[in-house]
Each structure stands twice: as structure tokens, then as C-alpha cells.
Amino acid sequence: MSRMTREQLQQLSKDELIEIILRQQETIEQLQVRVSELEAQIERLTGPPKDHTNSSVPPSKSRKPNRGGRSNAGRGPKKGHRGHSRKRQEPDITLQCRPDRCDDCGADLSDLPGREIGSSQVVEIPPVQPVVIEARRYEVVCQHCDHQQQAQYPPSLEPQRTFGPRIEALVAYLQHVQHISYERLQQMMAQLFGLEISQGAIANI
């Protein structure tokens, strides 16, 4: 069922509103069951392996510790495998690191030419923070026919929206593909992106 506006809800009868509420309650209950199942699955996948110290698994079936002194087994390239360094990319930002003063005598070096002796390149994610976009509609009266022409809201900025399509796509991906619970997703959006979003809003998305 598509999201209804306040005006559309006000036009419905009492019985129609009750029917909508009952369907929503049924959907919420189904979602709660699904969330519990996904959280249990995450716990099984991320929790410590079961052995005789934390479960009913007998000692003979417990996972054996590593032997042979290889504490980092499985890490790094395999033996005989050639390593590959990350290829340098065309930089988006270039910083010129020039000396401005002589460490020996203290003379000003800022205007002197120099030669490049090295470079260092790192890949970074720019600071991410939510941007509030407000669309304001205007009405103009035509000078030729006195018609009152109203502008329309741009796509993705309709009044019934609260969050933009990029946020909706990110929330849907993290919840449905990565199976992150509503509570953890709410915390993640706040901690990583500075976006305050309720669990109800996540469910609506």
C-alpha cells in the first residue's frame, strides 16, 4: 500500500481507517518477527564458536587451538604469491609541502623555487553530513490571460517525503541486504552521518 497523505486520510470513513490500522498492526508484527530472526542469525554468525566452555558441546567436539606456532595463519598473501601494491590514482586534491623557513639559520624560504623529492598518496572519505533541501513553490499570474500558474515540486522533493532518495536507498540496502537491525541502523546513521532518524522512519522507508 502506498503512503497516504493527511488530506487523503481525512477523507476516509471510520471503518476504512480501522481497516488500515489493523493491516498496519499485522505488518508491524510480521516485521518484528523478521527482525528477531535476523538478529538471532547475526548473533550466530558473529558470536564466538561454541565449545565445551560456553555450551553443551562435549570437549572432544570443541574447536582445537592452532598448532605449529602459526598465530597468523590465513593472514597475508599465500606462500609464493606475489604481492601487489595499490596503483596510484589521479589526485583530487594536491598539497604542496614546501619549507617556509631554514632550520639552520632561520632564513625565509617561502619565495624560493624548489625541486620535488617525493610524494605520498592516501585515499580518504570526505566528511559526510546530511544536507537539508527546502523547495518553495510559487504562483505567478499570467499578464496575458490572468491565469494563476503554480509551479510543481521537483522530483524527490514532494511534501510527503521526509528523506531524500539517497538516504532511502542507503537505509534499504543496510536493512535488507546487510540485515542490520532497526536499532543498530538508527545508531549507525547517527554516528557515521550525523543523521537523527527514528526506527519508525526506518520502517516507513
PDB file of C-alpha atoms in Angstrom:
ATOM      1  CA  MET A   1       0.000   0.000   0.000  1.00  0.00           C
ATOM      2  CA  SER A   2       1.441   3.421  -0.950  1.00  0.00           C
ATOM      3  CA  ARG A   3       1.857   6.134   1.657  1.00  0.00           C
ATOM      4  CA  MET A   4      -1.251   8.286   2.066  1.00  0.00           C
ATOM      5  CA  THR A   5      -1.256  11.987   2.774  1.00  0.00           C
ATOM      6  CA  ARG A   6      -3.053  13.621   5.686  1.00  0.00           C
ATOM      7  CA  GLU A   7      -5.691  15.003   3.309  1.00  0.00           C
ATOM      8  CA  GLN A   8      -6.402  11.543   1.879  1.00  0.00           C
ATOM      9  CA  LEU A   9      -6.746  10.040   5.368  1.00  0.00           C
ATOM     10  CA  GLN A  10      -9.171  12.767   6.443  1.00  0.00           C
ATOM     11  CA  GLN A  11     -11.477  11.790   3.588  1.00  0.00           C
ATOM     12  CA  LEU A  12     -11.774   8.162   4.727  1.00  0.00           C
ATOM     13  CA  SER A  13     -14.567   6.796   6.888  1.00  0.00           C
ATOM     14  CA  LYS A  14     -14.060   5.440  10.387  1.00  0.00           C
ATOM     15  CA  ASP A  15     -14.340   1.819   9.198  1.00  0.00           C
ATOM     16  CA  GLU A  16     -11.795   2.424   6.460  1.00  0.00           C
ATOM     17  CA  LEU A  17      -9.353   3.932   8.964  1.00  0.00           C
ATOM     18  CA  ILE A  18      -9.826   0.978  11.327  1.00  0.00           C
ATOM     19  CA  GLU A  19      -9.105  -1.433   8.452  1.00  0.00           C
ATOM     20  CA  ILE A  20      -5.881   0.431   7.617  1.00  0.00           C
ATOM     21  CA  ILE A  21      -4.747   0.382  11.260  1.00  0.00           C
ATOM     22  CA  LEU A  22      -5.415  -3.362  11.542  1.00  0.00           C
ATOM     23  CA  ARG A  23      -3.405  -4.053   8.398  1.00  0.00           C
ATOM     24  CA  GLN A  24      -0.553  -1.910   9.698  1.00  0.00           C
ATOM     25  CA  GLN A  25      -0.554  -3.755  13.028  1.00  0.00           C
ATOM     26  CA  GLU A  26      -0.341  -7.059  11.184  1.00  0.00           C
ATOM     27  CA  THR A  27       2.556  -5.752   9.097  1.00  0.00           C
ATOM     28  CA  ILE A  28       4.376  -4.450  12.192  1.00  0.00           C
ATOM     29  CA  GLU A  29       4.024  -7.820  13.919  1.00  0.00           C
ATOM     30  CA  GLN A  30       5.427  -9.585  10.869  1.00  0.00           C
ATOM     31  CA  LEU A  31       8.350  -7.159  10.718  1.00  0.00           C
ATOM     32  CA  GLN A  32       9.090  -7.618  14.410  1.00  0.00           C
ATOM     33  CA  VAL A  33       9.233 -11.388  13.959  1.00  0.00           C
ATOM     34  CA  ARG A  34      11.528 -10.968  10.950  1.00  0.00           C
ATOM     35  CA  VAL A  35      13.813  -8.577  12.838  1.00  0.00           C
ATOM     36  CA  SER A  36      14.102 -11.067  15.717  1.00  0.00           C
ATOM     37  CA  GLU A  37      15.028 -13.816  13.268  1.00  0.00           C
ATOM     38  CA  LEU A  38      17.667 -11.645  11.586  1.00  0.00           C
ATOM     39  CA  GLU A  39      19.172 -10.533  14.904  1.00  0.00           C
ATOM     40  CA  ALA A  40      19.404 -14.176  16.015  1.00  0.00           C
ATOM     41  CA  GLN A  41      21.093 -15.028  12.726  1.00  0.00           C
ATOM     42  CA  ILE A  42      23.599 -12.180  13.175  1.00  0.00           C
ATOM     43  CA  GLU A  43      24.320 -13.397  16.703  1.00  0.00           C
ATOM     44  CA  ARG A  44      25.039 -16.897  15.403  1.00  0.00           C
ATOM     45  CA  LEU A  45      27.344 -15.585  12.674  1.00  0.00           C
ATOM     46  CA  THR A  46      29.274 -13.050  14.755  1.00  0.00           C
ATOM     47  CA  GLY A  47      29.328 -14.771  18.143  1.00  0.00           C
ATOM     48  CA  PRO A  48      32.268 -16.876  19.417  1.00  0.00           C
ATOM     49  CA  PRO A  49      32.410 -20.520  18.279  1.00  0.00           C
ATOM     50  CA  LYS A  50      30.626 -22.885  20.617  1.00  0.00           C
ATOM     51  CA  ASP A  51      32.730 -25.298  22.677  1.00  0.00           C
ATOM     52  CA  HIS A  52      32.528 -27.155  25.975  1.00  0.00           C
ATOM     53  CA  THR A  53      33.149 -23.905  27.918  1.00  0.00           C
ATOM     54  CA  ASN A  54      30.113 -21.979  26.674  1.00  0.00           C
ATOM     55  CA  SER A  55      27.646 -24.661  25.528  1.00  0.00           C
ATOM     56  CA  SER A  56      26.693 -28.303  25.791  1.00  0.00           C
ATOM     57  CA  VAL A  57      29.250 -29.304  23.151  1.00  0.00           C
ATOM     58  CA  PRO A  58      31.439 -32.120  24.570  1.00  0.00           C
ATOM     59  CA  PRO A  59      35.196 -31.424  24.951  1.00  0.00           C
ATOM     60  CA  SER A  60      36.017 -33.918  22.193  1.00  0.00           C
ATOM     61  CA  LYS A  61      33.995 -31.829  19.726  1.00  0.00           C
ATOM     62  CA  SER A  62      35.410 -28.447  20.773  1.00  0.00           C
ATOM     63  CA  ARG A  63      37.482 -26.464  18.325  1.00  0.00           C
ATOM     64  CA  LYS A  64      41.169 -27.251  18.706  1.00  0.00           C
ATOM     65  CA  PRO A  65      43.682 -24.403  19.156  1.00  0.00           C
ATOM     66  CA  ASN A  66      46.187 -23.641  16.417  1.00  0.00           C
ATOM     67  CA  ARG A  67      49.297 -25.770  16.470  1.00  0.00           C
ATOM     68  CA  GLY A  68      52.696 -25.380  14.893  1.00  0.00           C
ATOM     69  CA  GLY A  69      53.280 -21.824  16.112  1.00  0.00           C
ATOM     70  CA  ARG A  70      51.441 -20.096  13.214  1.00  0.00           C
ATOM     71  CA  SER A  71      49.450 -17.496  15.138  1.00  0.00           C
ATOM     72  CA  ASN A  72      48.734 -15.519  11.952  1.00  0.00           C
ATOM     73  CA  ALA A  73      47.654 -18.432   9.757  1.00  0.00           C
ATOM     74  CA  GLY A  74      45.473 -17.331   6.910  1.00  0.00           C
ATOM     75  CA  ARG A  75      46.661 -13.720   7.005  1.00  0.00           C
ATOM     76  CA  GLY A  76      48.610 -12.050   4.236  1.00  0.00           C
ATOM     77  CA  PRO A  77      49.399 -13.455   0.795  1.00  0.00           C
ATOM     78  CA  LYS A  78      49.910 -17.162   0.342  1.00  0.00           C
ATOM     79  CA  LYS A  79      53.419 -18.535   0.143  1.00  0.00           C
ATOM     80  CA  GLY A  80      54.802 -17.989  -3.342  1.00  0.00           C
ATOM     81  CA  HIS A  81      52.131 -15.408  -4.184  1.00  0.00           C
ATOM     82  CA  ARG A  82      53.424 -12.088  -5.487  1.00  0.00           C
ATOM     83  CA  GLY A  83      52.137  -9.091  -3.592  1.00  0.00           C
ATOM     84  CA  HIS A  84      50.598  -6.129  -5.410  1.00  0.00           C
ATOM     85  CA  SER A  85      50.798  -2.536  -4.288  1.00  0.00           C
ATOM     86  CA  ARG A  86      47.839  -0.255  -4.807  1.00  0.00           C
ATOM     87  CA  LYS A  87      48.135   1.694  -8.036  1.00  0.00           C
ATOM     88  CA  ARG A  88      48.441   5.428  -7.739  1.00  0.00           C
ATOM     89  CA  GLN A  89      45.425   7.408  -8.892  1.00  0.00           C
ATOM     90  CA  GLU A  90      44.901  10.858 -10.316  1.00  0.00           C
ATOM     91  CA  PRO A  91      44.603  13.019  -7.182  1.00  0.00           C
ATOM     92  CA  ASP A  92      41.515  15.106  -6.482  1.00  0.00           C
ATOM     93  CA  ILE A  93      43.432  17.315  -4.043  1.00  0.00           C
ATOM     94  CA  THR A  94      47.157  18.100  -4.223  1.00  0.00           C
ATOM     95  CA  LEU A  95      49.028  19.647  -1.311  1.00  0.00           C
ATOM     96  CA  GLN A  96      52.330  21.418  -1.953  1.00  0.00           C
ATOM     97  CA  CYS A  97      54.601  20.733   1.030  1.00  0.00           C
ATOM     98  CA  ARG A  98      57.319  23.393   0.843  1.00  0.00           C
ATOM     99  CA  PRO A  99      59.677  24.512   3.615  1.00  0.00           C
ATOM    100  CA  ASP A 100      58.982  28.074   4.724  1.00  0.00           C
ATOM    101  CA  ARG A 101      61.994  28.632   6.944  1.00  0.00           C
ATOM    102  CA  CYS A 102      65.570  27.316   7.171  1.00  0.00           C
ATOM    103  CA  ASP A 103      66.135  25.116  10.227  1.00  0.00           C
ATOM    104  CA  ASP A 104      69.827  26.099  10.279  1.00  0.00           C
ATOM    105  CA  CYS A 105      69.775  29.901  10.092  1.00  0.00           C
ATOM    106  CA  GLY A 106      66.071  30.723  10.208  1.00  0.00           C
ATOM    107  CA  ALA A 107      66.020  32.460   6.799  1.00  0.00           C
ATOM    108  CA  ASP A 108      62.723  32.840   4.912  1.00  0.00           C
ATOM    109  CA  LEU A 109      62.432  30.182   2.160  1.00  0.00           C
ATOM    110  CA  SER A 110      58.792  30.704   1.123  1.00  0.00           C
ATOM    111  CA  ASP A 111      59.576  32.568  -2.146  1.00  0.00           C
ATOM    112  CA  LEU A 112      62.418  30.329  -3.317  1.00  0.00           C
ATOM    113  CA  PRO A 113      61.977  27.671  -6.043  1.00  0.00           C
ATOM    114  CA  GLY A 114      62.401  24.036  -5.096  1.00  0.00           C
ATOM    115  CA  ARG A 115      62.540  20.567  -6.584  1.00  0.00           C
ATOM    116  CA  GLU A 116      60.146  17.723  -5.854  1.00  0.00           C
ATOM    117  CA  ILE A 117      61.844  14.957  -3.864  1.00  0.00           C
ATOM    118  CA  GLY A 118      58.913  12.659  -3.061  1.00  0.00           C
ATOM    119  CA  SER A 119      55.178  12.190  -2.848  1.00  0.00           C
ATOM    120  CA  SER A 120      52.722  10.406  -0.580  1.00  0.00           C
ATOM    121  CA  GLN A 121      49.189   9.430  -1.590  1.00  0.00           C
ATOM    122  CA  VAL A 122      46.317   8.304   0.618  1.00  0.00           C
ATOM    123  CA  VAL A 123      42.661   7.608  -0.151  1.00  0.00           C
ATOM    124  CA  GLU A 124      40.173   9.260   2.185  1.00  0.00           C
ATOM    125  CA  ILE A 125      36.415   9.647   2.504  1.00  0.00           C
ATOM    126  CA  PRO A 126      35.325  13.281   2.775  1.00  0.00           C
ATOM    127  CA  PRO A 127      33.273  14.326   5.818  1.00  0.00           C
ATOM    128  CA  VAL A 128      29.677  13.170   5.388  1.00  0.00           C
ATOM    129  CA  GLN A 129      26.808  15.128   6.888  1.00  0.00           C
ATOM    130  CA  PRO A 130      23.142  15.431   5.957  1.00  0.00           C
ATOM    131  CA  VAL A 131      22.040  18.387   3.820  1.00  0.00           C
ATOM    132  CA  VAL A 132      18.571  19.883   4.284  1.00  0.00           C
ATOM    133  CA  ILE A 133      16.977  20.859   0.957  1.00  0.00           C
ATOM    134  CA  GLU A 134      13.845  23.022   1.042  1.00  0.00           C
ATOM    135  CA  ALA A 135      11.704  23.505  -2.063  1.00  0.00           C
ATOM    136  CA  ARG A 136       9.391  26.534  -2.090  1.00  0.00           C
ATOM    137  CA  ARG A 137       6.506  26.667  -4.554  1.00  0.00           C
ATOM    138  CA  TYR A 138       5.438  29.899  -6.168  1.00  0.00           C
ATOM    139  CA  GLU A 139       2.370  31.017  -8.050  1.00  0.00           C
ATOM    140  CA  VAL A 140       2.534  33.554 -10.872  1.00  0.00           C
ATOM    141  CA  VAL A 141      -0.333  35.402 -12.559  1.00  0.00           C
ATOM    142  CA  CYS A 142      -0.037  35.450 -16.348  1.00  0.00           C
ATOM    143  CA  GLN A 143      -0.044  39.009 -17.719  1.00  0.00           C
ATOM    144  CA  HIS A 144      -1.810  37.907 -20.907  1.00  0.00           C
ATOM    145  CA  CYS A 145      -4.732  35.808 -19.637  1.00  0.00           C
ATOM    146  CA  ASP A 146      -4.697  36.310 -15.833  1.00  0.00           C
ATOM    147  CA  HIS A 147      -4.219  32.540 -15.325  1.00  0.00           C
ATOM    148  CA  GLN A 148      -2.720  31.695 -11.955  1.00  0.00           C
ATOM    149  CA  GLN A 149       0.114  29.312 -12.816  1.00  0.00           C
ATOM    150  CA  GLN A 150       1.541  27.240  -9.962  1.00  0.00           C
ATOM    151  CA  ALA A 151       4.969  25.613 -10.006  1.00  0.00           C
ATOM    152  CA  GLN A 152       5.350  21.939  -9.142  1.00  0.00           C
ATOM    153  CA  TYR A 153       7.774  20.446  -6.652  1.00  0.00           C
ATOM    154  CA  PRO A 154      10.835  18.818  -8.252  1.00  0.00           C
ATOM    155  CA  PRO A 155      11.026  15.002  -8.219  1.00  0.00           C
ATOM    156  CA  SER A 156      12.189  13.602  -4.841  1.00  0.00           C
ATOM    157  CA  LEU A 157      11.206  16.851  -3.064  1.00  0.00           C
ATOM    158  CA  GLU A 158       7.482  16.167  -2.751  1.00  0.00           C
ATOM    159  CA  PRO A 159       5.763  17.240   0.510  1.00  0.00           C
ATOM    160  CA  GLN A 160       5.021  13.634   1.536  1.00  0.00           C
ATOM    161  CA  ARG A 161       8.755  12.882   1.663  1.00  0.00           C
ATOM    162  CA  THR A 162      10.886  13.299   4.759  1.00  0.00           C
ATOM    163  CA  PHE A 163      14.178  11.893   3.494  1.00  0.00           C
ATOM    164  CA  GLY A 164      15.703  12.024   0.039  1.00  0.00           C
ATOM    165  CA  PRO A 165      16.152   9.052  -2.309  1.00  0.00           C
ATOM    166  CA  ARG A 166      19.853   8.586  -1.458  1.00  0.00           C
ATOM    167  CA  ILE A 167      19.107   8.211   2.243  1.00  0.00           C
ATOM    168  CA  GLU A 168      16.185   5.893   1.487  1.00  0.00           C
ATOM    169  CA  ALA A 169      18.377   3.747  -0.786  1.00  0.00           C
ATOM    170  CA  LEU A 170      21.151   3.550   1.836  1.00  0.00           C
ATOM    171  CA  VAL A 171      18.739   2.610   4.637  1.00  0.00           C
ATOM    172  CA  ALA A 172      17.041  -0.015   2.462  1.00  0.00           C
ATOM    173  CA  TYR A 173      20.392  -1.519   1.457  1.00  0.00           C
ATOM    174  CA  LEU A 174      21.736  -1.720   5.012  1.00  0.00           C
ATOM    175  CA  GLN A 175      18.483  -3.175   6.363  1.00  0.00           C
ATOM    176  CA  HIS A 176      17.537  -5.628   3.619  1.00  0.00           C
ATOM    177  CA  VAL A 177      20.914  -6.644   2.172  1.00  0.00           C
ATOM    178  CA  GLN A 178      23.213  -6.331   5.207  1.00  0.00           C
ATOM    179  CA  HIS A 179      20.414  -7.318   7.648  1.00  0.00           C
ATOM    180  CA  ILE A 180      21.194  -4.595  10.183  1.00  0.00           C
ATOM    181  CA  SER A 181      18.508  -4.283  12.841  1.00  0.00           C
ATOM    182  CA  TYR A 182      16.444  -1.117  13.212  1.00  0.00           C
ATOM    183  CA  GLU A 183      18.144  -0.195  16.489  1.00  0.00           C
ATOM    184  CA  ARG A 184      21.696  -0.675  15.176  1.00  0.00           C
ATOM    185  CA  LEU A 185      20.817   1.076  11.924  1.00  0.00           C
ATOM    186  CA  GLN A 186      19.477   4.043  13.856  1.00  0.00           C
ATOM    187  CA  GLN A 187      22.760   4.236  15.808  1.00  0.00           C
ATOM    188  CA  MET A 188      24.846   3.831  12.655  1.00  0.00           C
ATOM    189  CA  MET A 189      23.116   6.688  10.826  1.00  0.00           C
ATOM    190  CA  ALA A 190      23.645   8.969  13.835  1.00  0.00           C
ATOM    191  CA  GLN A 191      27.281   8.018  14.473  1.00  0.00           C
ATOM    192  CA  LEU A 192      28.524   7.853  10.867  1.00  0.00           C
ATOM    193  CA  PHE A 193      26.440  10.529   9.156  1.00  0.00           C
ATOM    194  CA  GLY A 194      25.097  12.721  11.972  1.00  0.00           C
ATOM    195  CA  LEU A 195      21.558  11.875  10.831  1.00  0.00           C
ATOM    196  CA  GLU A 196      18.886  11.575  13.504  1.00  0.00           C
ATOM    197  CA  ILE A 197      16.287   9.111  12.250  1.00  0.00           C
ATOM    198  CA  SER A 198      13.693   7.179  14.241  1.00  0.00           C
ATOM    199  CA  GLN A 199      13.105   3.457  13.955  1.00  0.00           C
ATOM    200  CA  GLY A 200       9.578   4.248  12.773  1.00  0.00           C
ATOM    201  CA  ALA A 201      11.008   6.306   9.915  1.00  0.00           C
ATOM    202  CA  ILE A 202      13.312   3.422   9.026  1.00  0.00           C
ATOM    203  CA  ALA A 203      10.302   1.106   8.909  1.00  0.00           C
ATOM    204  CA  ASN A 204       8.443   3.556   6.652  1.00  0.00           C
ATOM    205  CA  ILE A 205      11.403   3.699   4.267  1.00  0.00           C
TER     206      ILE A 205
END
